[in-house]
Amino acid sequence: MISSKPIVYSAAAAVSPASAAIECLLRDKRIAAEALLIERLQRGAAQGELAANTDPAVLGKFINTVMEGMSVQARDGATINELLSIAKMALDRWPAAI
């Protein structure tokens, strides 16, 4: 079961060679979190919660990419209104059939 608390691991996108182990650990956590999201979307697709033509892997990658990008924006000082605008834009382009 996916936690009700979202977890985003966006730190250490670019680190020194001395921190390679930390970079690897965080990359593995990002990959695992995305895999959990995709697994949930696959279950939803199997249960008819998503449109038949929805690719759960692509949808999961899209959602994860928006979340990670927003996380970087927040870390770099984006305001709550800027982040909400990004979320609104993503949702405005969301196909109704999904």
CSV table of N, CA and C in Angstrom, one decimal:
chain,number,residue,atom,x,y,z
A,1,MET,N,0.8,-1.2,0.0
A,1,MET,CA,0.0,0.0,0.0
A,1,MET,C,0.9,1.2,0.0
A,2,ILE,N,0.5,2.2,-0.8
A,2,ILE,CA,1.2,3.5,-0.8
A,2,ILE,C,0.9,4.3,0.4
A,3,SER,N,1.9,4.9,1.0
A,3,SER,CA,1.7,5.8,2.1
A,3,SER,C,0.8,6.9,1.8
A,4,SER,N,0.0,7.4,2.8
A,4,SER,CA,-0.8,8.6,2.5
A,4,SER,C,0.0,9.9,2.5
A,5,LYS,N,1.3,9.8,2.9
A,5,LYS,CA,2.2,10.9,2.9
A,5,LYS,C,3.1,10.8,1.7
A,6,PRO,N,3.0,11.7,0.8
A,6,PRO,CA,3.9,11.7,-0.4
A,6,PRO,C,5.4,11.8,0.0
A,7,ILE,N,6.2,11.0,-0.6
A,7,ILE,CA,7.6,11.1,-0.4
A,7,ILE,C,8.3,11.5,-1.7
A,8,VAL,N,9.1,12.5,-1.6
A,8,VAL,CA,9.8,12.9,-2.8
A,8,VAL,C,11.3,13.0,-2.5
A,9,TYR,N,12.1,12.4,-3.2
A,9,TYR,CA,13.6,12.4,-3.0
A,9,TYR,C,14.2,13.1,-4.2
A,10,SER,N,14.4,14.4,-4.0
A,10,SER,CA,14.9,15.2,-5.1
A,10,SER,C,16.3,15.8,-4.8
A,11,ALA,N,16.8,15.5,-3.7
A,11,ALA,CA,18.2,16.0,-3.3
A,11,ALA,C,19.2,15.3,-4.1
A,12,ALA,N,20.4,15.9,-4.2
A,12,ALA,CA,21.6,15.3,-4.7
A,12,ALA,C,21.4,14.9,-6.2
A,13,ALA,N,20.8,15.8,-7.0
A,13,ALA,CA,20.8,15.6,-8.4
A,13,ALA,C,22.2,15.7,-9.0
A,14,ALA,N,23.0,16.5,-8.5
A,14,ALA,CA,24.4,16.6,-9.0
A,14,ALA,C,25.3,16.8,-7.7
A,15,VAL,N,26.1,15.8,-7.5
A,15,VAL,CA,27.0,15.9,-6.3
A,15,VAL,C,28.4,15.6,-6.8
A,16,SER,N,29.3,15.8,-5.8
A,16,SER,CA,30.7,15.5,-6.1
A,16,SER,C,31.0,14.0,-6.1
A,17,PRO,N,32.1,13.6,-6.8
A,17,PRO,CA,32.4,12.1,-6.8
A,17,PRO,C,32.5,11.5,-5.3
A,18,ALA,N,32.8,12.3,-4.4
A,18,ALA,CA,33.0,11.8,-3.0
A,18,ALA,C,31.6,11.5,-2.4
A,19,SER,N,30.5,12.0,-3.0
A,19,SER,CA,29.2,11.8,-2.5
A,19,SER,C,28.4,10.8,-3.4
A,20,ALA,N,29.1,10.0,-4.2
A,20,ALA,CA,28.5,9.1,-5.1
A,20,ALA,C,27.6,8.1,-4.4
A,21,ALA,N,28.0,7.6,-3.3
A,21,ALA,CA,27.1,6.6,-2.6
A,21,ALA,C,25.8,7.3,-2.2
A,22,ILE,N,25.8,8.5,-1.7
A,22,ILE,CA,24.6,9.2,-1.3
A,22,ILE,C,23.7,9.4,-2.6
A,23,GLU,N,24.4,9.8,-3.7
A,23,GLU,CA,23.6,10.1,-4.9
A,23,GLU,C,22.9,8.8,-5.4
A,24,CYS,N,23.7,7.7,-5.3
A,24,CYS,CA,23.1,6.4,-5.7
A,24,CYS,C,21.9,6.0,-4.8
A,25,LEU,N,22.1,6.2,-3.5
A,25,LEU,CA,21.0,5.8,-2.5
A,25,LEU,C,19.7,6.6,-2.9
A,26,LEU,N,19.9,7.9,-3.1
A,26,LEU,CA,18.7,8.8,-3.4
A,26,LEU,C,18.1,8.4,-4.7
A,27,ARG,N,19.0,8.1,-5.7
A,27,ARG,CA,18.4,7.7,-7.0
A,27,ARG,C,17.6,6.5,-6.9
A,28,ASP,N,18.1,5.5,-6.1
A,28,ASP,CA,17.4,4.2,-5.9
A,28,ASP,C,16.0,4.5,-5.2
A,29,LYS,N,16.0,5.4,-4.3
A,29,LYS,CA,14.8,5.8,-3.6
A,29,LYS,C,13.8,6.5,-4.6
A,30,ARG,N,14.3,7.3,-5.4
A,30,ARG,CA,13.4,8.0,-6.4
A,30,ARG,C,12.8,6.9,-7.4
A,31,ILE,N,13.7,6.0,-7.8
A,31,ILE,CA,13.2,5.0,-8.7
A,31,ILE,C,12.2,4.1,-8.0
A,32,ALA,N,12.4,3.7,-6.8
A,32,ALA,CA,11.5,2.9,-6.0
A,32,ALA,C,10.1,3.6,-5.8
A,33,ALA,N,10.2,4.9,-5.5
A,33,ALA,CA,8.9,5.7,-5.3
A,33,ALA,C,8.1,5.7,-6.6
A,34,GLU,N,8.8,6.0,-7.7
A,34,GLU,CA,8.1,6.0,-9.0
A,34,GLU,C,7.5,4.6,-9.3
A,35,ALA,N,8.2,3.6,-9.0
A,35,ALA,CA,7.7,2.2,-9.2
A,35,ALA,C,6.5,1.9,-8.4
A,36,LEU,N,6.4,2.4,-7.2
A,36,LEU,CA,5.2,2.2,-6.3
A,36,LEU,C,4.0,3.0,-7.0
A,37,LEU,N,4.3,4.2,-7.5
A,37,LEU,CA,3.2,4.9,-8.1
A,37,LEU,C,2.7,4.2,-9.3
A,38,ILE,N,3.6,3.7,-10.2
A,38,ILE,CA,3.2,3.0,-11.4
A,38,ILE,C,2.5,1.7,-11.0
A,39,GLU,N,2.9,1.0,-10.0
A,39,GLU,CA,2.2,-0.2,-9.5
A,39,GLU,C,0.8,0.1,-9.2
A,40,ARG,N,0.6,1.2,-8.5
A,40,ARG,CA,-0.8,1.6,-8.1
A,40,ARG,C,-1.6,2.0,-9.3
A,41,LEU,N,-1.0,2.7,-10.2
A,41,LEU,CA,-1.7,3.0,-11.5
A,41,LEU,C,-2.1,1.7,-12.3
A,42,GLN,N,-1.2,0.8,-12.3
A,42,GLN,CA,-1.5,-0.5,-13.0
A,42,GLN,C,-2.7,-1.2,-12.3
A,43,ARG,N,-2.7,-1.2,-11.0
A,43,ARG,CA,-3.9,-1.8,-10.3
A,43,ARG,C,-5.2,-1.0,-10.6
A,44,GLY,N,-5.1,0.3,-10.7
A,44,GLY,CA,-6.2,1.1,-11.0
A,44,GLY,C,-6.7,0.8,-12.5
A,45,ALA,N,-5.7,0.6,-13.4
A,45,ALA,CA,-6.1,0.3,-14.8
A,45,ALA,C,-6.8,-1.0,-14.8
A,46,ALA,N,-6.3,-2.0,-14.1
A,46,ALA,CA,-6.9,-3.4,-14.1
A,46,ALA,C,-8.3,-3.4,-13.5
A,47,GLN,N,-8.5,-2.4,-12.6
A,47,GLN,CA,-9.9,-2.3,-11.9
A,47,GLN,C,-10.8,-1.4,-12.7
A,48,GLY,N,-10.4,-0.9,-13.8
A,48,GLY,CA,-11.2,0.0,-14.6
A,48,GLY,C,-11.2,1.5,-14.1
A,49,GLU,N,-10.3,1.8,-13.3
A,49,GLU,CA,-10.3,3.2,-12.7
A,49,GLU,C,-9.6,4.2,-13.7
A,50,LEU,N,-8.9,3.7,-14.7
A,50,LEU,CA,-8.3,4.5,-15.8
A,50,LEU,C,-8.9,4.2,-17.1
A,51,ALA,N,-8.9,5.1,-18.0
A,51,ALA,CA,-9.3,4.8,-19.4
A,51,ALA,C,-8.5,3.6,-20.0
A,52,ALA,N,-9.1,2.8,-20.8
A,52,ALA,CA,-8.5,1.7,-21.3
A,52,ALA,C,-7.2,2.0,-22.1
A,53,ASN,N,-7.1,3.2,-22.7
A,53,ASN,CA,-6.0,3.5,-23.5
A,53,ASN,C,-4.9,4.2,-22.7
A,54,THR,N,-5.0,4.2,-21.4
A,54,THR,CA,-4.0,4.9,-20.5
A,54,THR,C,-2.9,3.9,-20.3
A,55,ASP,N,-1.7,4.4,-20.5
A,55,ASP,CA,-0.5,3.6,-20.2
A,55,ASP,C,0.0,3.9,-18.8
A,56,PRO,N,-0.2,3.0,-17.8
A,56,PRO,CA,0.1,3.4,-16.4
A,56,PRO,C,1.6,3.8,-16.2
A,57,ALA,N,2.5,3.1,-17.0
A,57,ALA,CA,3.9,3.5,-16.8
A,57,ALA,C,4.2,4.9,-17.3
A,58,VAL,N,3.6,5.3,-18.4
A,58,VAL,CA,3.9,6.6,-18.9
A,58,VAL,C,3.2,7.7,-18.0
A,59,LEU,N,2.0,7.4,-17.5
A,59,LEU,CA,1.3,8.3,-16.6
A,59,LEU,C,2.1,8.4,-15.3
A,60,GLY,N,2.6,7.3,-14.8
A,60,GLY,CA,3.4,7.4,-13.6
A,60,GLY,C,4.6,8.2,-13.8
A,61,LYS,N,5.3,8.0,-14.9
A,61,LYS,CA,6.5,8.8,-15.2
A,61,LYS,C,6.2,10.3,-15.3
A,62,PHE,N,5.0,10.6,-16.0
A,62,PHE,CA,4.6,12.0,-16.1
A,62,PHE,C,4.3,12.6,-14.7
A,63,ILE,N,3.5,11.9,-13.9
A,63,ILE,CA,3.2,12.5,-12.6
A,63,ILE,C,4.5,12.7,-11.8
A,64,ASN,N,5.4,11.7,-11.8
A,64,ASN,CA,6.6,11.8,-11.1
A,64,ASN,C,7.5,12.9,-11.5
A,65,THR,N,7.5,13.1,-12.8
A,65,THR,CA,8.3,14.2,-13.4
A,65,THR,C,7.8,15.6,-13.0
A,66,VAL,N,6.5,15.7,-13.0
A,66,VAL,CA,5.9,17.0,-12.5
A,66,VAL,C,6.2,17.2,-11.0
A,67,MET,N,6.1,16.1,-10.2
A,67,MET,CA,6.4,16.3,-8.8
A,67,MET,C,7.8,16.6,-8.5
A,68,GLU,N,8.7,15.9,-9.2
A,68,GLU,CA,10.1,16.2,-9.0
A,68,GLU,C,10.5,17.6,-9.5
A,69,GLY,N,9.9,18.0,-10.6
A,69,GLY,CA,10.2,19.4,-11.1
A,69,GLY,C,9.7,20.4,-10.1
A,70,MET,N,8.5,20.2,-9.6
A,70,MET,CA,7.9,21.1,-8.6
A,70,MET,C,8.8,21.1,-7.3
A,71,SER,N,9.3,20.0,-6.9
A,71,SER,CA,10.2,19.9,-5.8
A,71,SER,C,11.4,20.8,-5.9
A,72,VAL,N,12.0,20.7,-7.1
A,72,VAL,CA,13.2,21.5,-7.4
A,72,VAL,C,12.8,23.0,-7.4
A,73,GLN,N,11.7,23.3,-8.0
A,73,GLN,CA,11.2,24.7,-8.0
A,73,GLN,C,11.0,25.2,-6.6
A,74,ALA,N,10.4,24.4,-5.7
A,74,ALA,CA,10.2,24.8,-4.3
A,74,ALA,C,11.5,25.0,-3.6
A,75,ARG,N,12.4,24.1,-3.8
A,75,ARG,CA,13.8,24.2,-3.2
A,75,ARG,C,14.5,25.4,-3.6
A,76,ASP,N,14.3,25.8,-4.9
A,76,ASP,CA,14.9,27.0,-5.4
A,76,ASP,C,14.2,28.3,-5.1
A,77,GLY,N,13.1,28.2,-4.3
A,77,GLY,CA,12.4,29.4,-3.9
A,77,GLY,C,11.1,29.8,-4.5
A,78,ALA,N,10.5,28.9,-5.3
A,78,ALA,CA,9.2,29.2,-5.9
A,78,ALA,C,8.2,29.4,-4.8
A,79,THR,N,7.3,30.3,-5.0
A,79,THR,CA,6.3,30.6,-4.0
A,79,THR,C,5.2,29.6,-4.1
A,80,ILE,N,4.3,29.5,-3.1
A,80,ILE,CA,3.2,28.6,-3.1
A,80,ILE,C,2.3,28.9,-4.3
A,81,ASN,N,2.1,30.2,-4.6
A,81,ASN,CA,1.2,30.6,-5.7
A,81,ASN,C,1.9,30.1,-7.1
A,82,GLU,N,3.2,30.2,-7.2
A,82,GLU,CA,3.8,29.7,-8.4
A,82,GLU,C,3.6,28.2,-8.5
A,83,LEU,N,3.8,27.5,-7.4
A,83,LEU,CA,3.7,26.0,-7.4
A,83,LEU,C,2.2,25.6,-7.7
A,84,LEU,N,1.3,26.3,-7.1
A,84,LEU,CA,-0.1,26.0,-7.4
A,84,LEU,C,-0.5,26.3,-8.9
A,85,SER,N,0.2,27.3,-9.5
A,85,SER,CA,0.0,27.6,-10.9
A,85,SER,C,0.5,26.4,-11.8
A,86,ILE,N,1.6,25.9,-11.4
A,86,ILE,CA,2.2,24.7,-12.1
A,86,ILE,C,1.2,23.5,-12.0
A,87,ALA,N,0.8,23.3,-10.8
A,87,ALA,CA,-0.2,22.1,-10.6
A,87,ALA,C,-1.4,22.3,-11.4
A,88,LYS,N,-2.0,23.6,-11.4
A,88,LYS,CA,-3.2,23.9,-12.1
A,88,LYS,C,-3.0,23.6,-13.6
A,89,MET,N,-1.8,24.1,-14.2
A,89,MET,CA,-1.5,23.9,-15.6
A,89,MET,C,-1.5,22.4,-15.9
A,90,ALA,N,-0.8,21.6,-15.1
A,90,ALA,CA,-0.7,20.2,-15.3
A,90,ALA,C,-2.1,19.5,-15.3
A,91,LEU,N,-2.9,19.9,-14.4
A,91,LEU,CA,-4.3,19.4,-14.3
A,91,LEU,C,-5.2,19.9,-15.4
A,92,ASP,N,-5.0,21.1,-15.8
A,92,ASP,CA,-5.8,21.6,-16.9
A,92,ASP,C,-5.6,20.9,-18.2
A,93,ARG,N,-4.4,20.3,-18.3
A,93,ARG,CA,-4.1,19.6,-19.5
A,93,ARG,C,-4.3,18.1,-19.4
A,94,TRP,N,-4.8,17.7,-18.2
A,94,TRP,CA,-5.1,16.3,-17.9
A,94,TRP,C,-6.3,15.8,-18.7
A,95,PRO,N,-6.2,14.8,-19.5
A,95,PRO,CA,-7.3,14.3,-20.3
A,95,PRO,C,-8.5,13.8,-19.3
A,96,ALA,N,-9.7,14.2,-19.7
A,96,ALA,CA,-10.8,13.8,-18.9
A,96,ALA,C,-11.0,12.3,-18.8
A,97,ALA,N,-10.5,11.6,-19.9
A,97,ALA,CA,-10.7,10.2,-19.9
A,97,ALA,C,-9.8,9.4,-19.0
A,98,ILE,N,-8.9,10.0,-18.4
A,98,ILE,CA,-7.9,9.2,-17.6
A,98,ILE,C,-8.6,8.9,-16.3
